[in-house]
Each structure stands twice: as C-alpha cells, then as structure tokens.
CSV table of C-alpha atoms (C1' of nucleotides) in Angstrom, one decimal:
chain,number,residue,atom,x,y,z
A,22,MET,CA,8.0,35.0,-23.0
A,23,PRO,CA,7.8,32.4,-25.2
A,24,ALA,CA,4.7,32.3,-27.5
A,25,ASP,CA,3.2,29.4,-25.8
A,26,VAL,CA,3.4,29.1,-22.0
A,27,ASN,CA,0.7,26.7,-21.4
A,28,ASN,CA,1.5,24.5,-24.1
A,29,THR,CA,-1.6,24.9,-25.7
A,30,SER,CA,-0.7,23.3,-29.0
A,31,ARG,CA,0.0,20.5,-27.5
A,32,ARG,CA,-2.7,20.1,-24.9
A,33,ILE,CA,-4.6,17.0,-24.9
A,34,THR,CA,-8.3,17.2,-24.7
A,35,ALA,CA,-10.1,14.6,-22.5
A,36,GLN,CA,-12.3,13.6,-25.6
A,37,ASN,CA,-8.9,12.8,-27.4
A,38,TRP,CA,-7.4,11.3,-24.2
A,39,LEU,CA,-10.4,9.0,-24.2
A,40,GLN,CA,-10.7,8.4,-27.9
A,41,SER,CA,-7.2,7.4,-28.0
A,42,ALA,CA,-7.9,4.5,-25.5
A,43,SER,CA,-11.2,3.6,-27.1
A,44,LEU,CA,-13.0,4.3,-24.0
A,45,ARG,CA,-16.4,5.8,-24.3
A,46,PRO,CA,-16.6,9.2,-23.5
A,47,THR,CA,-19.5,9.2,-21.0
A,48,ARG,CA,-20.4,12.2,-18.9
A,49,GLN,CA,-18.5,10.7,-16.0
A,50,ARG,CA,-15.5,9.9,-17.8
A,51,MET,CA,-15.3,13.0,-19.2
A,52,VAL,CA,-15.4,15.2,-16.1
A,53,LEU,CA,-12.7,12.9,-14.5
A,54,ALA,CA,-10.6,12.9,-17.8
A,55,ASP,CA,-11.0,16.7,-17.8
A,56,LEU,CA,-9.9,17.1,-14.1
A,57,LEU,CA,-6.7,14.5,-15.5
A,58,VAL,CA,-5.7,16.0,-18.5
A,59,GLY,CA,-7.4,19.0,-19.1
A,60,ASP,CA,-4.6,21.4,-18.4
A,61,GLY,CA,-2.1,20.0,-20.0
A,62,GLN,CA,-0.1,19.3,-16.7
A,63,ASP,CA,0.7,15.8,-15.4
A,64,ARG,CA,-1.4,14.9,-12.0
A,65,HIS,CA,-1.1,12.8,-8.9
A,66,VAL,CA,-4.6,11.6,-7.8
A,67,SER,CA,-5.7,9.1,-5.4
A,68,ALA,CA,-9.4,8.3,-5.8
A,69,GLU,CA,-10.4,10.2,-2.9
A,70,SER,CA,-8.8,13.2,-3.8
A,71,LEU,CA,-9.9,13.2,-7.3
A,72,TYR,CA,-13.6,12.6,-5.9
A,73,CYS,CA,-13.0,15.8,-3.8
A,74,ALA,CA,-12.2,17.6,-7.2
A,75,VAL,CA,-15.2,16.4,-8.9
A,76,GLN,CA,-17.3,18.2,-6.2
A,77,ASP,CA,-15.4,21.3,-6.3
A,78,THR,CA,-16.6,21.4,-10.0
A,79,GLY,CA,-20.3,21.0,-8.9
A,80,GLU,CA,-20.8,18.0,-11.1
A,81,THR,CA,-21.4,14.4,-9.5
A,82,VAL,CA,-19.5,11.1,-10.3
A,83,SER,CA,-20.0,8.7,-7.8
A,84,LEU,CA,-17.2,7.8,-5.6
A,85,ALA,CA,-17.2,3.6,-6.9
A,86,THR,CA,-17.2,5.1,-10.5
A,87,VAL,CA,-14.3,7.0,-9.5
A,88,TYR,CA,-12.1,3.9,-7.9
A,89,ASN,CA,-13.7,1.9,-11.4
A,90,THR,CA,-12.5,4.6,-14.0
A,91,LEU,CA,-9.6,5.1,-12.5
A,92,ARG,CA,-8.6,1.5,-12.8
A,93,ALA,CA,-9.8,1.7,-16.4
A,94,PHE,CA,-7.8,4.3,-17.1
A,95,CYS,CA,-4.7,2.3,-15.8
A,96,ASP,CA,-5.9,-0.9,-17.7
A,97,ALA,CA,-6.2,0.8,-20.9
A,98,GLY,CA,-2.8,2.4,-20.3
A,99,LEU,CA,-3.8,6.3,-19.9
A,100,MET,CA,-2.3,6.3,-16.7
A,101,LYS,CA,0.1,4.3,-13.9
A,102,GLU,CA,-0.4,3.2,-10.6
A,103,ILE,CA,2.3,4.1,-7.9
A,104,THR,CA,2.7,2.8,-4.7
A,105,VAL,CA,3.8,5.1,-2.0
A,106,ASP,CA,1.9,4.5,0.9
A,107,GLY,CA,0.1,1.4,1.9
A,108,ASN,CA,-3.1,3.1,2.8
A,109,LYS,CA,-3.5,4.6,-0.3
A,110,THR,CA,-3.4,4.4,-4.1
A,111,TYR,CA,-2.2,7.1,-6.1
A,112,PHE,CA,-2.6,7.5,-10.1
A,113,ASP,CA,-0.4,9.6,-12.4
A,114,THR,CA,-1.0,11.1,-15.5
A,115,ASN,CA,2.2,10.5,-16.7
A,116,THR,CA,3.0,6.7,-17.7
A,117,HIS,CA,6.8,7.3,-18.5
A,118,ASP,CA,9.4,5.7,-15.7
A,119,HIS,CA,9.9,9.2,-13.6
A,120,PRO,CA,11.2,9.8,-10.0
A,121,HIS,CA,8.3,11.2,-7.5
A,122,TYR,CA,8.4,12.9,-4.4
A,123,PHE,CA,6.0,11.7,-1.4
A,124,TRP,CA,5.6,14.5,1.4
A,125,GLU,CA,5.1,12.3,4.0
A,126,ASP,CA,3.4,14.6,6.2
A,127,GLU,CA,0.6,15.7,3.6
A,128,GLY,CA,0.5,11.8,2.1
A,129,ARG,CA,0.8,13.8,-1.3
A,130,LEU,CA,2.7,12.8,-4.1
A,131,SER,CA,4.5,15.0,-6.9
A,132,ASP,CA,6.9,15.0,-9.6
A,133,ALA,CA,11.2,15.2,-8.8
A,134,PRO,CA,13.2,16.6,-11.6
A,135,SER,CA,14.1,13.6,-13.5
A,136,GLU,CA,16.8,15.5,-14.9
A,137,GLN,CA,18.3,15.7,-11.5
A,138,LEU,CA,18.5,12.0,-11.3
A,139,GLU,CA,21.7,10.1,-12.3
A,140,ILE,CA,21.7,6.2,-12.0
A,141,LEU,CA,24.5,4.7,-13.9
A,142,ARG,CA,24.0,1.5,-13.3
A,143,ILE,CA,21.3,-0.7,-11.5
A,144,PRO,CA,21.3,-4.1,-10.5
A,145,GLU,CA,20.4,-6.8,-13.2
A,146,PRO,CA,17.7,-8.9,-12.9
A,147,PRO,CA,18.2,-12.3,-11.6
A,148,LYS,CA,18.0,-14.8,-14.5
A,149,GLY,CA,14.6,-16.1,-15.4
A,150,ALA,CA,13.3,-12.8,-14.6
A,151,ARG,CA,13.2,-9.1,-16.3
A,152,ILE,CA,12.6,-5.5,-15.1
A,153,SER,CA,9.1,-4.4,-15.1
A,154,LYS,CA,9.5,-0.9,-13.6
A,155,VAL,CA,12.3,0.6,-11.5
A,156,ASP,CA,10.4,3.0,-9.1
A,157,VAL,CA,12.2,5.3,-7.2
A,158,ILE,CA,10.5,7.2,-4.3
A,159,ILE,CA,12.4,10.6,-2.4
A,160,ARG,CA,10.4,10.4,0.6
A,161,LEU,CA,10.3,14.2,1.9
A,162,ARG,CA,9.7,15.7,5.3
A,163,SER,CA,9.3,19.5,6.4
A,164,ASP,CA,12.1,20.8,8.1
A,165,GLU,CA,11.0,21.2,11.9
B,7,MET,CA,36.8,-22.4,2.4
B,8,PRO,CA,36.4,-19.3,5.3
B,9,ALA,CA,36.3,-20.5,8.8
B,10,ASP,CA,33.0,-18.9,9.0
B,11,VAL,CA,30.4,-19.7,6.4
B,12,ASN,CA,27.7,-18.6,8.6
B,13,ASN,CA,29.1,-15.6,10.1
B,14,THR,CA,28.4,-17.3,13.5
B,15,SER,CA,30.7,-14.8,15.6
B,16,ARG,CA,28.8,-12.0,14.7
B,17,ARG,CA,25.2,-13.4,14.6
B,18,ILE,CA,23.1,-11.5,16.5
B,19,THR,CA,20.8,-13.7,19.0
B,20,ALA,CA,17.0,-13.0,19.2
B,21,GLN,CA,17.6,-12.6,23.0
B,22,ASN,CA,20.2,-9.6,22.4
B,23,TRP,CA,18.2,-8.2,19.5
B,24,LEU,CA,15.1,-7.4,21.6
B,25,GLN,CA,17.6,-6.6,24.9
B,26,SER,CA,19.3,-3.5,22.4
B,27,ALA,CA,16.0,-2.1,21.9
B,28,SER,CA,15.0,-2.7,26.1
B,29,LEU,CA,11.8,-4.4,24.3
B,30,ARG,CA,10.7,-7.2,27.1
B,31,PRO,CA,11.6,-11.1,25.9
B,32,THR,CA,8.2,-12.5,26.0
B,33,ARG,CA,7.5,-15.9,24.9
B,34,GLN,CA,5.6,-14.5,21.6
B,35,ARG,CA,8.7,-11.9,20.8
B,36,MET,CA,11.6,-14.4,21.1
B,37,VAL,CA,9.5,-16.8,18.7
B,38,LEU,CA,9.2,-14.1,16.4
B,39,ALA,CA,12.8,-12.7,16.4
B,40,ASP,CA,14.0,-16.2,16.3
B,41,LEU,CA,12.4,-16.3,13.2
B,42,LEU,CA,13.7,-13.1,12.1
B,43,VAL,CA,17.1,-12.7,12.6
B,44,GLY,CA,17.8,-16.5,14.3
B,45,ASP,CA,20.4,-17.6,11.3
B,46,GLY,CA,21.9,-14.1,10.1
B,47,GLN,CA,20.0,-13.4,7.2
B,48,ASP,CA,18.2,-10.3,6.3
B,49,ARG,CA,14.3,-11.4,6.4
B,50,HIS,CA,11.7,-9.6,4.5
B,51,VAL,CA,8.3,-10.1,6.0
B,52,SER,CA,4.6,-9.4,6.0
B,53,ALA,CA,2.6,-10.4,9.0
B,54,GLU,CA,1.0,-12.8,7.3
B,55,SER,CA,3.9,-14.6,6.3
B,56,LEU,CA,5.7,-14.5,9.3
B,57,TYR,CA,2.1,-16.2,11.2
B,58,CYS,CA,2.5,-18.9,8.8
B,59,ALA,CA,6.3,-19.4,9.6
B,60,VAL,CA,5.5,-19.4,13.3
B,61,GLN,CA,2.8,-21.8,12.2
B,62,ASP,CA,5.4,-24.2,10.9
B,63,THR,CA,7.6,-24.0,14.1
B,64,GLY,CA,4.4,-25.5,16.1
B,65,GLU,CA,4.8,-22.6,18.3
B,66,THR,CA,1.6,-19.9,18.9
B,67,VAL,CA,1.5,-16.3,18.4
B,68,SER,CA,-1.8,-14.7,17.6
B,69,LEU,CA,-2.1,-13.0,14.0
B,70,ALA,CA,-2.9,-9.7,16.0
B,71,THR,CA,0.2,-9.7,18.0
B,72,VAL,CA,2.2,-10.6,15.0
B,73,TYR,CA,1.1,-7.5,13.9
B,74,ASN,CA,1.6,-5.8,16.8
B,75,THR,CA,5.0,-7.1,17.3
B,76,LEU,CA,6.0,-5.8,13.7
B,77,ARG,CA,4.6,-2.7,14.8
B,78,ALA,CA,7.0,-2.6,18.0
B,79,PHE,CA,9.9,-4.0,16.1
B,80,CYS,CA,9.8,-0.8,14.2
B,81,ASP,CA,9.3,1.6,16.3
B,82,ALA,CA,11.9,0.3,17.9
B,83,GLY,CA,13.9,0.9,15.4
B,84,LEU,CA,14.7,-2.9,15.0
B,85,MET,CA,13.1,-3.2,11.4
B,86,LYS,CA,12.0,-1.1,8.3
B,87,GLU,CA,8.5,-0.9,6.9
B,88,ILE,CA,8.7,-1.3,2.9
B,89,THR,CA,5.9,-0.1,0.9
B,90,VAL,CA,5.9,-2.1,-2.7
B,91,ASP,CA,2.4,-3.5,-3.0
B,92,GLY,CA,-1.0,-1.5,-2.1
B,93,ASN,CA,-2.5,-4.6,-0.5
B,94,LYS,CA,0.4,-5.8,1.9
B,95,THR,CA,2.6,-4.5,4.4
B,96,TYR,CA,6.2,-5.4,4.0
B,97,PHE,CA,9.1,-5.6,6.9
B,98,ASP,CA,12.9,-5.9,6.4
B,99,THR,CA,15.3,-7.0,8.9
B,100,ASN,CA,18.1,-4.5,7.4
B,101,THR,CA,17.2,-1.4,8.5
B,102,HIS,CA,19.7,0.4,6.1
B,103,ASP,CA,18.9,1.9,2.9
B,104,HIS,CA,19.1,-0.5,0.3
B,105,PRO,CA,17.4,-1.7,-3.1
B,106,HIS,CA,15.1,-4.1,-3.4
B,107,TYR,CA,13.7,-6.7,-6.0
B,108,PHE,CA,9.9,-7.0,-6.0
B,109,TRP,CA,9.2,-9.9,-7.3
B,110,GLU,CA,5.3,-9.0,-8.6
B,111,ASP,CA,4.1,-12.6,-9.5
B,112,GLU,CA,4.8,-13.8,-6.3
B,113,GLY,CA,4.4,-10.8,-4.2
B,114,ARG,CA,7.7,-11.5,-2.8
B,115,LEU,CA,10.4,-8.9,-1.8
B,116,SER,CA,14.3,-9.5,-1.6
B,117,ASP,CA,17.5,-7.7,-1.5
B,118,ALA,CA,19.1,-6.5,-4.7
B,119,PRO,CA,22.5,-6.2,-5.0
B,120,SER,CA,23.3,-2.7,-3.7
B,121,GLU,CA,26.9,-2.9,-4.8
B,122,GLN,CA,25.2,-2.9,-8.3
B,123,LEU,CA,23.3,0.5,-7.9
B,124,GLU,CA,24.8,3.5,-9.0
B,125,ILE,CA,23.3,6.5,-8.4
B,126,LEU,CA,25.7,9.6,-8.9
B,127,ARG,CA,23.0,12.4,-8.1
B,128,ILE,CA,19.4,12.5,-6.9
B,129,PRO,CA,17.0,15.2,-7.5
B,130,GLU,CA,17.6,17.9,-4.0
B,131,PRO,CA,14.8,18.2,-1.8
B,132,PRO,CA,12.7,21.2,-2.5
B,133,LYS,CA,13.6,24.3,-0.2
B,134,GLY,CA,11.8,23.7,3.4
B,135,ALA,CA,12.1,19.8,3.2
B,136,ARG,CA,14.3,17.2,3.7
B,137,ILE,CA,14.7,13.6,2.8
B,138,SER,CA,14.0,11.5,4.4
B,139,LYS,CA,14.2,8.2,2.7
B,140,VAL,CA,15.2,7.2,-0.9
B,141,ASP,CA,13.2,3.9,-2.3
B,142,VAL,CA,14.4,2.5,-4.9
B,143,ILE,CA,12.5,-0.7,-6.0
B,144,ILE,CA,13.1,-3.1,-9.0
B,145,ARG,CA,10.0,-4.9,-10.1
B,146,LEU,CA,10.7,-8.1,-11.9
B,147,ARG,CA,8.2,-10.3,-13.8
B,148,SER,CA,9.3,-13.9,-14.4
B,149,ASP,CA,10.2,-14.4,-18.3
B,150,GLU,CA,7.9,-15.2,-20.9
C,8,DT,C1',-30.9,-2.8,-29.8
C,9,DT,C1',-27.4,-4.0,-27.0
C,10,DA,C1',-23.1,-4.4,-25.1
C,11,DA,C1',-20.3,-1.2,-22.1
C,12,DG,C1',-20.9,2.3,-18.2
C,13,DT,C1',-22.8,4.0,-13.5
C,14,DG,C1',-24.6,3.9,-8.9
C,15,DC,C1',-25.8,2.0,-4.8
C,16,DA,C1',-25.0,-1.2,-1.4
C,17,DA,C1',-23.0,-5.1,0.3
C,18,DA,C1',-19.0,-7.5,0.4
C,19,DT,C1',-14.0,-8.0,1.1
C,20,DT,C1',-9.3,-7.7,2.7
C,21,DA,C1',-5.8,-6.0,5.5
C,22,DT,C1',-4.7,-4.1,9.5
C,23,DT,C1',-6.1,-1.5,14.4
C,24,DT,C1',-7.6,-1.5,18.5
C,25,DG,C1',-10.9,-2.2,23.0
C,26,DC,C1',-10.2,-4.7,26.5
C,27,DA,C1',-10.0,-8.3,29.9
C,28,DG,C1',-6.6,-11.5,31.5
C,29,DT,C1',-1.3,-12.7,31.7
C,30,DA,C1',3.2,-12.4,32.6
C,31,DA,C1',8.0,-9.8,33.0
C,32,DG,C1',10.8,-7.2,35.8
D,19,DC,C1',2.8,-5.6,42.8
D,20,DT,C1',2.6,-3.1,38.5
D,21,DT,C1',3.3,-1.9,34.1
D,22,DA,C1',3.9,-4.1,29.7
D,23,DC,C1',1.9,-7.6,26.6
D,24,DT,C1',-1.3,-10.8,24.7
D,25,DG,C1',-5.1,-12.5,22.4
D,26,DC,C1',-9.4,-12.5,20.7
D,27,DA,C1',-13.6,-10.4,18.8
D,28,DA,C1',-15.0,-6.2,17.0
D,29,DA,C1',-14.0,-1.8,14.5
D,30,DT,C1',-12.0,0.6,10.4
D,31,DA,C1',-10.8,1.8,6.4
D,32,DA,C1',-9.9,1.5,1.3
D,33,DT,C1',-11.5,-0.7,-2.4
D,34,DT,C1',-14.0,-4.0,-4.8
D,35,DT,C1',-18.2,-5.9,-6.7
D,36,DG,C1',-23.3,-8.0,-7.5
D,37,DC,C1',-26.9,-6.1,-9.7
D,38,DA,C1',-30.9,-3.3,-11.7
D,39,DC,C1',-30.9,0.9,-14.0
D,40,DT,C1',-28.8,4.3,-17.9
D,41,DT,C1',-26.4,5.3,-21.9
D,42,DA,C1',-23.3,5.5,-25.8
D,43,DA,C1',-22.8,3.4,-30.3
DNA sequence: TTAAGTGCAAATTATTTGCAGTAAG
DNA sequence: CTTACTGCAAATAATTTGCACTTAA
C-alpha cells in the first residue's frame, strides 16, 4: 500500500484555497470551502446540494450566500460551472477540461475517467471564433 | 451544379412531419412545423426565438403554445432538447447524435461539422448504467 | 475605519399548469 | 360529438438583487 493513500501531503486547505484567489476567509466561505476541497476530492455540487451539506455539519450559511459564494468561486477561477440540466446549475472543483457522467435518474454529476476518452480530432472553430471550452457529457440511465 | 441544390425531393412537409408522429395538424402546429422543417434545413431554436419567428410571418401562436408544442414535438420524437445554457432550453430538429457549436456571445446554437469529430473511445458506462446520450458541445467566443 | 461580505425578503426569468373555450376526427 | 389543442393568467422554481447590518483587514 502506498504511503499516502489520501494524498494528504498535496491536500489543499480551505484557507489556502481562498487565499490563492485573494478571497477573504469569512466563516461562511470557510465552511463552504472546507466542504468543497477539505478532503482533496473533486466535488460536483449544486447550490441546493451544497446548502444541504452545510446543514448536515450543523453550521449555518444562508442559501443566498451559497449561491453568491459559488458564483464568487467561479469568478475567481476556483471552480467551473457545468451545464448539464436546464433546471439546475452545477459547479465543479476541478477546473480542468474533462468529461462528465450525468446520472439522469438522480440528477447527479460525476467525473468520467478521462483516460478512457480518446478524441482524435475536433471540428475546428469557424473563422472569427475560437474555442473556449469543449464539453463532453455522457448521460447515463440505470439499467431497468 | 447538381440538379437539386435544395434537396427538394427529400424535403419533408410540415404536414407529413406532423403526420409521421400522429400529431393533429392544427393551424398553430402547422405554422411552427413549417418554420422548423419547411425548408429542409436543421433548425436550432428556443421557445422565445421560435415565437419571434412566428411573429415575423404575421401569424399568431401564443408563447405558451410554443412552449407546449416544442415539448410535444420532443415527446413525439420529432425534435431533441439540447442543454447548453442554464437559462434557456434549446431544441434541435436533427434528432441524431451530433456535435454542436454554442456561440457564447450570442447565445446561439448550431451544428458542428460531425465529419470533423473523431472520437476513438469514450469512457464505458459504470456497471448498472447504460449510456443514453453523449453530448459534445464546442463553446465558441468571437476573436478579440 | 472602510470596503467587502452576509442575510433576508422581494424581484426576476424561463417555463409549466389550470381551466374555460375551440377545433379536429 | 368527444377528445385533444389553445390561450390566457396564475403558479412554480431556480437564481439574483437591493439594502441594512456585520466583519475582515
């Protein structure tokens, strides 16, 4: 077994994460940041799901602040917004371009193994335009 | 020059299109269907954009009916819903899986040349799940 | 001390729905 | 005739915003 299964040494603290984007470490932001990057795993959340996660910790952050803070994290480049479902906005702590699974039955988003995606060529951008992002979303349904 | 530049012979009439899905050819549906498949081109619309297109023809169809009818066309398999922007729902008359360009500046959706997209391998679905659809969205920004 | 952050309630926006009237088969 | 379709106005749902209060620097 490797020495550092959980990659503790490279784990980013909520504190550092906020600091790296020059965002003030308020109590609310610390609570959210901790839920988002506290264990070093990539997270995919909606405002609502994150709000529920906060409540499970016993802490208090208003729903409006969850919305505003997720926006702030995106503006600061700490997270990326992912559009998969017209009714909800999802946010990803992994800001690199990578494919996603969207579990249609549950409305849940997760990473797809990017090493299993091999794209040889993508359509080139029409003249006058450049590619800002390429989304690959693999929509899943549970077997019957 | 080829004999049939506009592919007239294969062009589907609004009438036939509705008929093929056993949908009653009401005046409103005929107006919308005509705008959607009348010239044999694939169309990408939002409820709002289609509603405006209707008004340009001088015809009248209520916005609610545009919404309901687009839903009905999707339910009948005549169109596909495409999710690219959390604030608006887009519909495509081309029901086959194919890549899209999304012009972020204008909020416009169009087909990307699918022959320029070469995907060698996509992540396999986790056990218990099957792939229902793979979306490839190439987001574009105008230069400078 | 002061600019930024927070929370509430109200506003906004896209879409859906209830229902009474209209039209297609 | 009878069931599906349409249109309006009201309902819904996710997200944003105005503003008075609080807090980090």
